[in-house]
C-alpha cells in the first residue's frame, strides 16, 4: 500500500470518529444516510463502504445499535418513564 492510501485511510478514520461522536450526541435527531453523508461531504454509498471498513458495521446498523443501547440504559434507570417517551428520546419514530 502506498503512502497516499495510508493518508486517505487515516483521514477517513478521523471522519468516522467524528461522525460516531455526532451520532452519539444527536441520537434523537434524523440520522439518515443522507444526513450523515452530508456531514462528511461524500455520497451515501461511499460513506457506507468506508464506515463499514473502519467500524465493522454500516452507519445504519451503528445508529440502530446505539439507539437500542441507549433505550435499554434508560429503561434500566427510569422504570417509571413511559416506553414511548424513551423511544422518542432515542430517535425511534414509534414505540
Tab-separated table of C-alpha atoms in Angstrom:
chain	number	residue	atom	x	y	z
A	1	UNK	CA	0.000	0.000	0.000
A	2	UNK	CA	1.402	3.400	-0.960
A	3	UNK	CA	1.720	6.351	1.328
A	4	UNK	CA	-1.223	8.128	-0.313
A	5	UNK	CA	-3.664	5.353	0.581
A	6	UNK	CA	-2.484	5.278	4.214
A	7	UNK	CA	-3.024	9.033	4.493
A	8	UNK	CA	-6.501	8.775	2.963
A	9	UNK	CA	-7.455	5.974	5.348
A	10	UNK	CA	-6.245	7.970	8.338
A	11	UNK	CA	-8.329	10.926	7.234
A	12	UNK	CA	-11.362	8.614	6.938
A	13	UNK	CA	-10.712	7.153	10.364
A	14	UNK	CA	-10.838	10.693	11.750
A	15	UNK	CA	-14.036	11.480	9.811
A	16	UNK	CA	-15.685	8.298	11.047
A	17	UNK	CA	-14.677	9.003	14.661
A	18	UNK	CA	-16.180	12.490	14.404
A	19	UNK	CA	-19.295	11.047	12.808
A	20	UNK	CA	-19.664	8.474	15.592
A	21	UNK	CA	-19.424	11.291	18.153
A	22	UNK	CA	-22.022	13.269	16.198
A	23	UNK	CA	-24.365	10.269	16.157
A	24	UNK	CA	-23.946	9.783	19.909
A	25	UNK	CA	-24.679	13.454	20.627
A	26	UNK	CA	-27.654	13.695	18.218
A	27	UNK	CA	-29.216	10.264	18.682
A	28	UNK	CA	-32.793	11.610	18.867
A	29	UNK	CA	-32.449	13.517	15.567
A	30	UNK	CA	-32.651	12.490	11.914
A	31	UNK	CA	-29.591	10.323	11.308
A	32	UNK	CA	-30.480	9.088	7.850
A	33	UNK	CA	-27.724	8.089	5.469
A	34	UNK	CA	-28.262	11.322	3.557
A	35	UNK	CA	-27.755	13.441	6.687
A	36	UNK	CA	-24.654	11.509	7.734
A	37	UNK	CA	-23.144	11.625	4.243
A	38	UNK	CA	-23.622	15.403	4.164
A	39	UNK	CA	-21.721	15.684	7.453
A	40	UNK	CA	-18.639	14.106	5.869
A	41	UNK	CA	-19.255	15.550	2.397
A	42	UNK	CA	-19.435	12.328	0.400
A	43	UNK	CA	-22.002	10.074	-1.227
A	44	UNK	CA	-24.065	7.703	0.867
A	45	UNK	CA	-22.600	4.670	-0.891
A	46	UNK	CA	-19.038	5.793	-0.232
A	47	UNK	CA	-19.847	6.513	3.417
A	48	UNK	CA	-21.317	3.031	3.856
A	49	UNK	CA	-18.207	1.407	2.363
A	50	UNK	CA	-15.723	3.429	4.420
A	51	UNK	CA	-17.723	3.292	7.672
A	52	UNK	CA	-18.173	-0.471	7.403
A	53	UNK	CA	-14.496	-0.972	6.600
A	54	UNK	CA	-13.416	1.038	9.659
A	55	UNK	CA	-16.142	0.219	12.202
A	56	UNK	CA	-17.287	-3.217	11.062
A	57	UNK	CA	-20.934	-2.273	10.632
A	58	UNK	CA	-22.889	0.071	8.379
A	59	UNK	CA	-23.853	3.563	9.583
A	60	UNK	CA	-27.496	2.446	9.752
A	61	UNK	CA	-26.636	-0.592	11.858
A	62	UNK	CA	-24.465	1.568	14.107
A	63	UNK	CA	-27.277	4.111	14.629
A	64	UNK	CA	-29.807	1.351	15.427
A	65	UNK	CA	-27.409	-0.310	17.880
A	66	UNK	CA	-26.648	2.952	19.695
A	67	UNK	CA	-30.373	3.785	19.874
A	68	UNK	CA	-31.184	0.341	21.272
A	69	UNK	CA	-28.348	0.507	23.804
A	70	UNK	CA	-29.445	3.983	24.888
A	71	UNK	CA	-33.081	2.856	25.213
A	72	UNK	CA	-32.072	-0.203	27.242
A	73	UNK	CA	-29.988	2.003	29.521
A	74	UNK	CA	-32.896	4.442	30.003
A	75	UNK	CA	-35.258	1.550	30.731
A	76	UNK	CA	-32.931	0.220	33.403
A	77	UNK	CA	-32.598	3.612	35.089
A	78	UNK	CA	-36.092	5.074	34.590
A	79	UNK	CA	-38.654	2.369	35.210
A	80	UNK	CA	-41.491	4.887	35.611
A	81	UNK	CA	-40.931	6.690	32.293
A	82	UNK	CA	-43.362	5.541	29.581
A	83	UNK	CA	-41.782	3.375	26.893
A	84	UNK	CA	-43.000	5.707	24.152
A	85	UNK	CA	-41.132	8.633	25.755
A	86	UNK	CA	-37.928	6.593	25.872
A	87	UNK	CA	-38.380	5.504	22.258
A	88	UNK	CA	-38.769	9.089	21.047
A	89	UNK	CA	-35.846	10.312	23.185
A	90	UNK	CA	-33.650	7.704	21.490
A	91	UNK	CA	-34.698	8.678	17.973
A	92	UNK	CA	-37.223	5.942	17.213
A	93	UNK	CA	-40.295	7.041	15.266
A	94	UNK	CA	-42.656	4.847	17.288
A	95	UNK	CA	-42.721	2.753	20.441
